[in-house]
Amino acid sequence: MTELTHMNILRGQRLNLADLIDVSTLFTLVATVDAPALRINFSCFGLDADSKLADKRYMSFYNQPTTPCGGVVLKCPANNAAIFTIDLQKLPAAVERLVIAAAIDGYGVMSQMGDGLLALAQRAVRRAVYTFVGSDFSAEKALIVMEIYRREGKWRICAQGQGFNSGSDVLIRYFGGTVTPAPPPAPTQNVAQQMPKPLSTDNGAGNVPESGNLSRYWQSQGTAVTVAYVTVQTGLLYFGSDLRSIGSRAKIEPALINPKLPIGKLTAANYRQPLLPYELSYSEFSPTARAAYLKWLEQGRNDPLASISYAFLYFYGLERRALVDATTDPAAKAELPNIIQAAERLLETYRDNAYFCGYATRFLAFVKFGSPETCTLKQYLAAPPDLKPAARPLSLPLNVKLALGQLAVDKVPVPACWAYAWLMADTNIRLKTPAHRCTAAFKQLFTDKYSESFGKGMRLPVNKTKIKASYYTASPSFSYRDLEKKLDIPDVTVLTSCTHKLQALADECAARLNAYSRFLGRNPDQENTSTALLELPYTLWPEGQKQPLQVFRQTLAASQTPIELQFAQLKAGLPDWHTLSKPSMTAFINRLAEAGLGMEPDPRFGGGIVHEGSNVVLFLDSGPQLTPSAHYSAAALALHLAAVVALADGDAGASARAVLGRHIEGWPYLETAEKNRLQAHCRWLLSDKPTLKSVKKRLGTLSLPACEALADLLVQVANADHAVSANQVKVLETIYALLNLDVQALYGKLHGTGADEPIMVRAAAATSGGFRIPPPPTKPTAPTGVQLDMGRIAALKDESKHVTAMLVAIFDQERVPEMPLPTPIPAGSPEDLWGLDTSHSGFIRRLCARPQWSRAELEAIAAECEIIMLDGALEQINEAAFDLFDVAYTEGDDPIDINQDINQEIVKELSK
């Protein structure tokens, strides 16, 4: 989801929901709380006109996530977080109000939490946000966070923040629900009196262990136990009638299977039916629920559609055995591998349930990686966890911390796979949209860039802060559910110098993938199309798509000569796209550059859009340039004119080509990559037959010395084969006129005196009507040709060295012209620009004032417009611009360029 706050809702504020979102389609409410010491559950109550539960099935919580109509669906991606997907159109008429609530599971109060947030979002963009903090509350254990309700046929929204000093039970009762009361505690006179009496004689009372022999409550793996007519073969559970909870002798262990309690009919038992209680206990189950639990155990504990309540109840027993018994009982400690294996099987079956997945994952990490024995194993030799941007953990997993700490101690560089796991796991590192939208491409690019930047990997220092392994238990049996261990391994994840490096690399990768990400944002169903491939960096192309370019590169490397071919030949083995537009051509040229190839013409260097039959020149290009320098532009202008002169008779000839090649290599100020490109550009010019039309305007801006030097160069090109044709003289006359030079000077150069050898001026062809060279200003010329002063030729050769330098002075003055500021949008213009809200419309008005901004400037303007996340705002504005203009409104990260064409369209529209 785009990280964007477009409106801050204040506590108690009421708004029309339709002013924020489209109420006729799906939207989401995303709730998160920063409270590591608390376990907070979110729920949604569907209420009637009397603000009471319309139906108990319309209470959505972790164990009953979906309403019967499908109008509310709850997902819990991580601890203390929830996502409600809501479709108001599906709700029955009886449901008049939806209430989002939060309740603490276990110990603690709301004042202990940090920041809390509930975001209203639609189409992956945040529309409004209500924020709250622990300091807003005191001893509350439950909150009504937000309400969505009908009023006079319209849906409205209100940020509440109302607290209750009791937990989820009081919320249920407050909304008219019922909570099954817990059984009264047993008397404490003696253990025998505490044991409930059997309700029937056939419930397997013979299997009940003596109350004084507590070690027999645990049934090891493979042990069979019988309850009434049900036999459970698997073991790994507590069985008996009087095992007390860890935290209170007054409570029965929740995971204990008491064979003396009645059970329902097994054939009618349905373990897929959700259970309502938040905290589970076998002794508090109904007989029907007990039968369903035993049936689930008997049938292998592996049905992914079973109510998660049964998985949790069984998990409670594994927790107790591993975290309590194993600390004092050698037999229990020896059984840890079996417990870990059972927990892993549960996790594999119920991974899609975020609550259970979170508990099971942290439990396994705490048990496996929290022991001194485990610390001696090299965790970094194993594969890192496969973490995704969409489901980042609230805190760094213990195995990631342990592996990184061991790498530091062993002085081993951090491999790319573990660096990526660190990046995904550390929520202090901000991931931009491309990391979420194109995860596979981002991962591959990050891995490649990391290897380029750090070789074998970053080397981590050994710091003093030690790793703390902590776990908040799921079972209510524990009186204090926060457990903690300190490991003698450094916690390198607290080092900001390392996370800053990862952040910089992640930002670089996101920037490389911006165009690809935006394309997928507009066209989510075209991820694997050829058009999408043009936006994807070449290094990430499939090998089959890379091969044609690799063949071209190998051919060029072998010949060291540019290849001239038709564009259709180049395009034949590459991704096919239908529209040859400038954006798609530029994207293709960028991919060629990433493959080490260049093509002329190049739109980035002033070239036009080619078509299937166009001639192009392919060459090796290792230069990083994306735009022409002033020196390059000057040289390209000289080559353009020289090509026009050389082609005056239809073919340039080998001599003219050689002269131009020597000039390119001899021109000063040009980098090697620029010379390589100019050689290819010259080759393309001589195959494309350029005209003077495209350069007329530029020639009129040159100074007189530059014009004279350029004219000298063109005479040299015309005389490359020691004979100037009549057609070439005619072209030179035209160019002289465009340069505002005296044509008589041209004749003087052609008829210069004192030459050691003459220039032969060829007669025009018969079909041309003939051409006569005007006589020299002083003495007559020989009838057989024109003699050129060889001293002058030598001078021209010397002068050619400064042709480019003289032109550069002109281009340096014109390279960055003052851009006229666009007319700002009047402050009184309509506010709903592009369908955006007031804040973002005002932000666009401010952006219009200049063609370019620094990031710091835009962050300050965003704050003035009450926009918190600059990147999110730019993302939303660009998405809107793509919808309207098929192009982004802003480009770049710092500085940020503003599209002037769109500015003109905005002003034009608002001026109507």
Coordinates of C-alpha atoms in Angstrom, one line a residue, residues 226-608:
T226 CA -8.4 -42.9 25.6
V227 CA -11.3 -40.6 26.4
A228 CA -14.6 -42.4 26.4
Y229 CA -14.7 -44.0 23.0
V230 CA -11.9 -41.9 21.4
T231 CA -8.3 -43.1 21.3
V232 CA -5.6 -40.6 20.5
Q233 CA -2.3 -42.3 19.4
T234 CA 0.1 -39.4 18.9
G235 CA 0.9 -38.3 22.4
L236 CA 2.8 -35.0 23.1
L237 CA 0.0 -33.7 25.3
Y238 CA -1.1 -33.4 28.9
F239 CA -3.6 -35.9 30.1
G240 CA -5.3 -36.2 33.6
S241 CA -7.7 -34.5 35.9
D242 CA -5.9 -32.0 38.1
L243 CA -2.8 -30.4 36.5
R244 CA -2.8 -26.8 37.6
S245 CA -1.7 -23.8 35.5
I246 CA 1.8 -22.4 35.8
G247 CA 0.6 -19.1 37.1
S248 CA -2.2 -20.1 39.5
R249 CA -3.0 -23.1 41.6
A250 CA -6.6 -22.0 41.3
K251 CA -6.8 -22.6 37.6
I252 CA -6.6 -25.8 35.6
E253 CA -3.9 -26.1 32.9
P254 CA -5.8 -25.1 29.7
A255 CA -4.1 -27.8 27.6
L256 CA -4.9 -30.6 30.0
I257 CA -7.3 -33.3 28.5
N258 CA -9.4 -34.4 31.4
P259 CA -11.0 -37.8 30.6
K260 CA -13.6 -37.3 33.3
L261 CA -15.3 -34.4 31.5
P262 CA -18.2 -35.3 29.2
I263 CA -17.8 -35.2 25.4
G264 CA -20.4 -35.0 22.7
K265 CA -20.9 -37.4 19.8
L266 CA -17.8 -37.8 17.7
T267 CA -19.8 -38.4 14.5
A268 CA -21.5 -35.0 14.9
A269 CA -18.4 -33.2 16.0
N270 CA -17.2 -30.5 13.5
Y271 CA -13.7 -29.1 14.2
R272 CA -14.1 -26.7 11.3
Q273 CA -16.8 -24.8 13.3
P274 CA -15.3 -21.6 14.8
L275 CA -15.1 -21.2 18.6
L276 CA -15.9 -17.9 20.2
P277 CA -13.7 -17.7 23.3
Y278 CA -10.5 -15.6 23.0
E279 CA -8.6 -17.7 25.6
L280 CA -9.1 -21.4 25.2
S281 CA -9.2 -24.2 27.8
Y282 CA -10.2 -27.8 27.4
S283 CA -12.0 -27.8 30.7
E284 CA -14.1 -24.8 29.7
F285 CA -15.1 -26.2 26.3
S286 CA -18.6 -27.5 25.7
P287 CA -18.9 -31.3 25.3
T288 CA -19.4 -30.7 21.6
A289 CA -16.2 -28.7 21.4
R290 CA -14.3 -31.3 23.4
A291 CA -15.4 -34.0 21.0
A292 CA -14.3 -31.8 18.0
Y293 CA -10.9 -31.3 19.6
L294 CA -10.4 -35.0 20.2
K295 CA -11.5 -35.8 16.7
W296 CA -9.0 -33.3 15.3
L297 CA -6.3 -34.9 17.4
E298 CA -7.3 -38.4 16.3
Q299 CA -7.3 -37.5 12.6
G300 CA -3.7 -36.2 12.6
R301 CA -3.9 -32.4 13.5
N302 CA -3.3 -31.5 9.9
D303 CA -6.6 -30.2 8.5
P304 CA -5.8 -26.6 7.3
L305 CA -9.6 -25.8 7.4
A306 CA -9.9 -26.7 11.1
S307 CA -10.7 -23.9 13.6
I308 CA -7.5 -22.4 14.7
S309 CA -8.7 -22.6 18.3
Y310 CA -7.8 -26.4 18.3
A311 CA -4.3 -25.8 17.0
F312 CA -3.8 -23.1 19.7
L313 CA -5.0 -25.4 22.5
Y314 CA -2.6 -28.2 21.4
F315 CA 0.1 -25.6 21.0
Y316 CA -0.4 -24.5 24.6
G317 CA 0.8 -27.9 25.8
L318 CA 3.9 -27.8 23.6
E319 CA 4.7 -24.3 25.1
R320 CA 4.5 -25.5 28.6
R321 CA 6.6 -28.6 28.1
A322 CA 9.3 -26.8 26.2
L323 CA 9.5 -23.6 28.3
V324 CA 8.8 -24.9 31.8
D325 CA 9.3 -28.6 32.1
A326 CA 12.4 -28.8 30.0
T327 CA 14.2 -26.2 32.3
T328 CA 14.2 -28.7 35.2
D329 CA 13.4 -32.1 33.8
P330 CA 16.1 -33.9 31.8
A331 CA 13.5 -36.2 30.2
A332 CA 11.5 -33.1 29.0
K333 CA 14.7 -31.5 27.7
A334 CA 15.6 -34.7 25.8
E335 CA 12.2 -34.5 24.2
L336 CA 12.6 -31.0 22.7
P337 CA 13.4 -32.2 19.2
N338 CA 10.0 -34.0 19.1
I339 CA 8.2 -30.9 20.4
I340 CA 10.0 -28.7 17.8
Q341 CA 9.0 -31.1 15.1
A342 CA 5.4 -31.1 16.2
A343 CA 5.3 -27.3 16.3
E344 CA 6.9 -27.1 12.8
R345 CA 4.1 -29.4 11.5
L346 CA 1.5 -27.2 13.0
L347 CA 3.1 -24.1 11.5
E348 CA 3.3 -25.7 8.1
T349 CA -0.4 -26.6 8.2
Y350 CA -1.7 -23.2 9.6
R351 CA 0.8 -20.8 8.2
D352 CA -1.9 -18.8 6.6
N353 CA -3.3 -17.8 10.0
A354 CA -1.2 -14.8 10.9
Y355 CA -1.8 -15.1 14.6
F356 CA -0.8 -18.7 14.9
C357 CA 2.1 -18.2 12.4
G358 CA 3.4 -15.4 14.5
Y359 CA 3.3 -17.3 17.8
A360 CA 4.6 -20.6 16.3
T361 CA 7.5 -18.9 14.5
R362 CA 8.6 -17.0 17.5
F363 CA 8.2 -20.0 19.8
L364 CA 10.4 -22.1 17.5
A365 CA 13.0 -19.4 17.3
F366 CA 13.0 -19.0 21.1
V367 CA 13.4 -22.7 21.7
K368 CA 15.8 -23.5 18.9
F369 CA 18.0 -20.4 18.9
G370 CA 17.7 -19.3 22.5
S371 CA 19.8 -22.1 24.0
P372 CA 23.6 -22.0 24.6
E373 CA 24.0 -25.2 22.6
T374 CA 22.4 -23.6 19.5
C375 CA 24.6 -20.5 19.8
T376 CA 27.6 -22.7 19.1
L377 CA 26.2 -23.7 15.7
K378 CA 26.9 -21.5 12.7
Q379 CA 23.4 -20.3 11.9
Y380 CA 24.7 -18.3 8.9
L381 CA 25.6 -21.6 7.1
A382 CA 21.9 -22.3 6.9
A383 CA 19.5 -20.7 4.4
P384 CA 18.0 -17.4 5.7
P385 CA 14.2 -17.1 6.3
D386 CA 12.2 -16.3 3.1
L387 CA 10.8 -12.9 4.2
K388 CA 8.5 -10.8 2.0
P389 CA 7.9 -7.0 2.0
A390 CA 4.2 -7.5 2.4
A391 CA 4.6 -9.5 5.6
R392 CA 7.5 -7.9 7.4
P393 CA 7.8 -9.0 11.1
L394 CA 7.3 -6.4 13.8
S395 CA 10.7 -7.2 15.1
L396 CA 13.8 -8.9 13.8
P397 CA 13.6 -12.7 14.0
L398 CA 16.0 -14.2 16.4
N399 CA 17.7 -16.4 13.9
V400 CA 18.5 -13.4 11.7
K401 CA 20.0 -11.6 14.7
L402 CA 21.9 -14.7 15.7
A403 CA 23.3 -15.3 12.2
L404 CA 24.5 -11.7 11.8
G405 CA 26.1 -11.7 15.3
Q406 CA 28.0 -14.9 14.5
L407 CA 29.2 -13.5 11.2
A408 CA 30.6 -10.5 13.1
V409 CA 32.3 -12.7 15.7
D410 CA 33.8 -15.0 13.1
K411 CA 34.9 -12.0 11.0
V412 CA 33.0 -13.5 8.0
P413 CA 31.5 -11.1 5.4
V414 CA 27.7 -11.0 5.3
P415 CA 26.5 -13.0 2.3
A416 CA 24.0 -11.3 0.0
C417 CA 21.2 -13.7 1.0
W418 CA 21.5 -12.8 4.7
A419 CA 21.8 -9.1 3.8
Y420 CA 18.5 -9.3 2.0
A421 CA 16.9 -11.2 4.9
W422 CA 18.2 -8.4 7.2
L423 CA 16.7 -5.8 4.8
M424 CA 13.3 -7.5 4.8
A425 CA 13.2 -8.1 8.5
D426 CA 14.3 -4.7 9.8
T427 CA 11.3 -2.3 9.9
N428 CA 13.7 0.6 10.5
I429 CA 14.7 0.3 6.9
R430 CA 12.1 1.9 4.6
L431 CA 11.1 0.0 1.5
K432 CA 9.7 2.0 -1.4
T433 CA 6.9 0.9 -3.7
P434 CA 9.0 -1.1 -6.2
A435 CA 10.1 -3.5 -3.4
H436 CA 6.4 -4.3 -2.7
R437 CA 5.1 -4.2 -6.3
C438 CA 7.9 -6.2 -8.1
T439 CA 9.4 -8.2 -5.2
A440 CA 11.2 -10.8 -7.3
A441 CA 12.9 -8.2 -9.5
F442 CA 13.8 -6.1 -6.4
K443 CA 15.4 -9.1 -4.7
Q444 CA 17.5 -10.0 -7.7
L445 CA 18.6 -6.5 -8.3
F446 CA 19.4 -5.9 -4.6
T447 CA 21.5 -9.1 -4.5
D448 CA 23.4 -8.1 -7.7
K449 CA 24.0 -4.6 -6.5
Y450 CA 25.1 -5.8 -3.0
S451 CA 27.7 -8.1 -4.6
E452 CA 28.9 -5.2 -6.8
S453 CA 29.2 -2.8 -3.8
F454 CA 30.6 -5.2 -1.2
G455 CA 32.2 -8.1 -3.1
K456 CA 31.8 -11.1 -0.7
G457 CA 29.8 -8.9 1.7
M458 CA 29.8 -6.3 4.4
R459 CA 32.1 -6.9 7.3
L460 CA 30.4 -6.3 10.6
P461 CA 32.1 -4.9 13.8
V462 CA 31.7 -6.7 17.1
N463 CA 29.7 -4.3 19.3
K464 CA 28.9 -4.5 23.1
T465 CA 25.1 -4.8 22.9
K466 CA 24.1 -8.5 23.3
I467 CA 21.2 -10.2 21.7
K468 CA 18.0 -10.6 23.8
A469 CA 15.8 -13.5 23.0
S470 CA 12.2 -12.8 24.1
Y471 CA 8.9 -14.6 23.7
Y472 CA 5.4 -13.7 24.6
T473 CA 3.5 -16.9 25.3
A474 CA 0.2 -17.8 23.7
S475 CA -1.0 -19.9 26.6
P476 CA -2.9 -18.2 29.5
S477 CA -1.4 -20.8 31.8
F478 CA 1.6 -18.5 32.3
S479 CA 1.2 -15.8 34.9
Y480 CA 3.9 -13.7 33.4
R481 CA 3.8 -14.2 29.7
D482 CA 6.9 -12.3 28.7
L483 CA 10.0 -14.6 28.7
E484 CA 13.5 -13.3 28.0
K485 CA 17.0 -14.7 27.6
K486 CA 20.3 -13.0 27.0
L487 CA 22.8 -14.6 24.6
D488 CA 26.5 -14.0 24.6
I489 CA 26.4 -12.9 20.9
P490 CA 26.6 -9.2 19.8
D491 CA 23.4 -7.7 18.4
V492 CA 24.8 -5.9 15.3
T493 CA 21.3 -5.0 14.1
V494 CA 21.4 -2.0 16.4
L495 CA 24.3 -0.5 14.4
T496 CA 22.8 2.4 12.3
S497 CA 25.9 2.6 10.1
C498 CA 25.1 -0.9 8.7
T499 CA 21.4 -0.3 8.2
H500 CA 22.1 3.1 6.5
K501 CA 24.2 1.2 3.9
L502 CA 21.3 -1.3 3.3
Q503 CA 18.9 1.6 3.1
A504 CA 21.0 3.4 0.5
L505 CA 21.3 0.2 -1.6
A506 CA 17.5 -0.4 -1.3
D507 CA 16.8 3.1 -2.4
E508 CA 19.1 2.7 -5.4
C509 CA 17.4 -0.5 -6.5
A510 CA 14.0 1.1 -6.0
A511 CA 15.1 4.0 -8.2
R512 CA 16.3 1.6 -10.9
L513 CA 12.9 -0.2 -10.9
N514 CA 10.7 2.9 -10.7
A515 CA 9.7 2.8 -14.4
Y516 CA 9.0 -0.9 -14.3
S517 CA 7.0 -0.5 -11.0
R518 CA 4.9 2.3 -12.4
F519 CA 4.2 0.3 -15.5
L520 CA 3.0 -2.6 -13.4
G521 CA 1.0 -0.2 -11.2
R522 CA -0.9 0.9 -14.3
N523 CA -1.0 -2.5 -16.0
P524 CA -0.9 -5.2 -13.2
D525 CA -1.9 -7.9 -15.7
Q526 CA 1.1 -7.3 -18.0
E527 CA 4.0 -8.3 -15.8
N528 CA 5.4 -10.8 -18.3
T529 CA 4.7 -9.0 -21.5
S530 CA 7.4 -7.6 -23.8
T531 CA 6.3 -4.0 -23.1
A532 CA 7.0 -4.6 -19.4
L533 CA 10.4 -6.1 -20.3
L534 CA 11.4 -2.8 -21.9
E535 CA 11.1 -1.1 -18.5
L536 CA 13.0 -3.8 -16.7
P537 CA 16.8 -3.4 -16.3
Y538 CA 18.6 -5.6 -18.7
T539 CA 20.4 -7.5 -16.0
L540 CA 17.1 -8.8 -14.8
W541 CA 15.9 -10.0 -18.3
P542 CA 15.5 -13.8 -18.8
E543 CA 18.5 -15.4 -20.3
G544 CA 16.6 -16.2 -23.5
Q545 CA 15.8 -12.6 -24.1
K546 CA 19.4 -11.5 -23.4
Q547 CA 20.9 -13.8 -26.0
P548 CA 20.3 -11.8 -29.2
L549 CA 22.0 -8.7 -27.6
Q550 CA 24.8 -10.9 -26.4
V551 CA 25.4 -12.2 -29.9
F552 CA 25.5 -8.6 -31.3
R553 CA 28.0 -7.7 -28.5
Q554 CA 30.3 -10.6 -29.3
T555 CA 30.2 -9.8 -33.0
L556 CA 31.1 -6.1 -32.3
A557 CA 33.9 -7.1 -29.9
A558 CA 35.4 -9.4 -32.5
S559 CA 35.3 -6.9 -35.4
Q560 CA 35.8 -3.7 -33.4
T561 CA 33.7 -2.0 -36.1
P562 CA 30.2 -0.6 -35.8
I563 CA 27.5 -2.7 -37.5
E564 CA 25.1 -1.1 -40.0
L565 CA 21.7 -2.8 -40.3
Q566 CA 18.0 -2.2 -40.5
F567 CA 16.1 -1.7 -37.3
A568 CA 13.8 -4.6 -38.1
Q569 CA 16.9 -6.9 -38.1
L570 CA 17.9 -5.6 -34.6
K571 CA 14.3 -5.9 -33.3
A572 CA 13.6 -9.4 -34.7
G573 CA 15.2 -11.3 -31.9
L574 CA 14.1 -9.0 -29.1
P575 CA 10.8 -8.4 -27.2
D576 CA 8.1 -7.3 -29.7
W577 CA 6.2 -4.2 -29.0
H578 CA 3.6 -2.6 -31.2
T579 CA 4.0 1.2 -30.8
L580 CA 7.3 2.7 -31.6
S581 CA 6.9 5.8 -29.5
K582 CA 9.7 8.0 -28.0
P583 CA 9.2 6.6 -24.5
S584 CA 9.4 3.0 -25.7
M585 CA 12.4 3.7 -27.9
T586 CA 14.2 5.5 -25.1
A587 CA 13.5 2.5 -22.8
F588 CA 14.9 0.2 -25.5
I589 CA 18.0 2.4 -25.9
N590 CA 18.5 2.3 -22.1
R591 CA 18.4 -1.5 -22.1
L592 CA 20.9 -1.6 -24.9
A593 CA 23.2 0.7 -22.9
E594 CA 22.9 -1.7 -19.9
A595 CA 24.0 -4.5 -22.2
G596 CA 27.1 -2.4 -23.3
L597 CA 25.7 -1.5 -26.6
G598 CA 24.8 1.8 -28.3
M599 CA 22.6 2.6 -31.3
E600 CA 22.4 5.6 -33.6
P601 CA 20.2 7.4 -34.0
D602 CA 19.6 7.7 -30.2
P603 CA 16.6 9.8 -29.0
R604 CA 18.6 10.8 -25.9
F605 CA 21.2 12.4 -28.2
G606 CA 18.8 14.2 -30.5
G607 CA 17.9 11.3 -32.7
G608 CA 14.4 10.7 -34.0

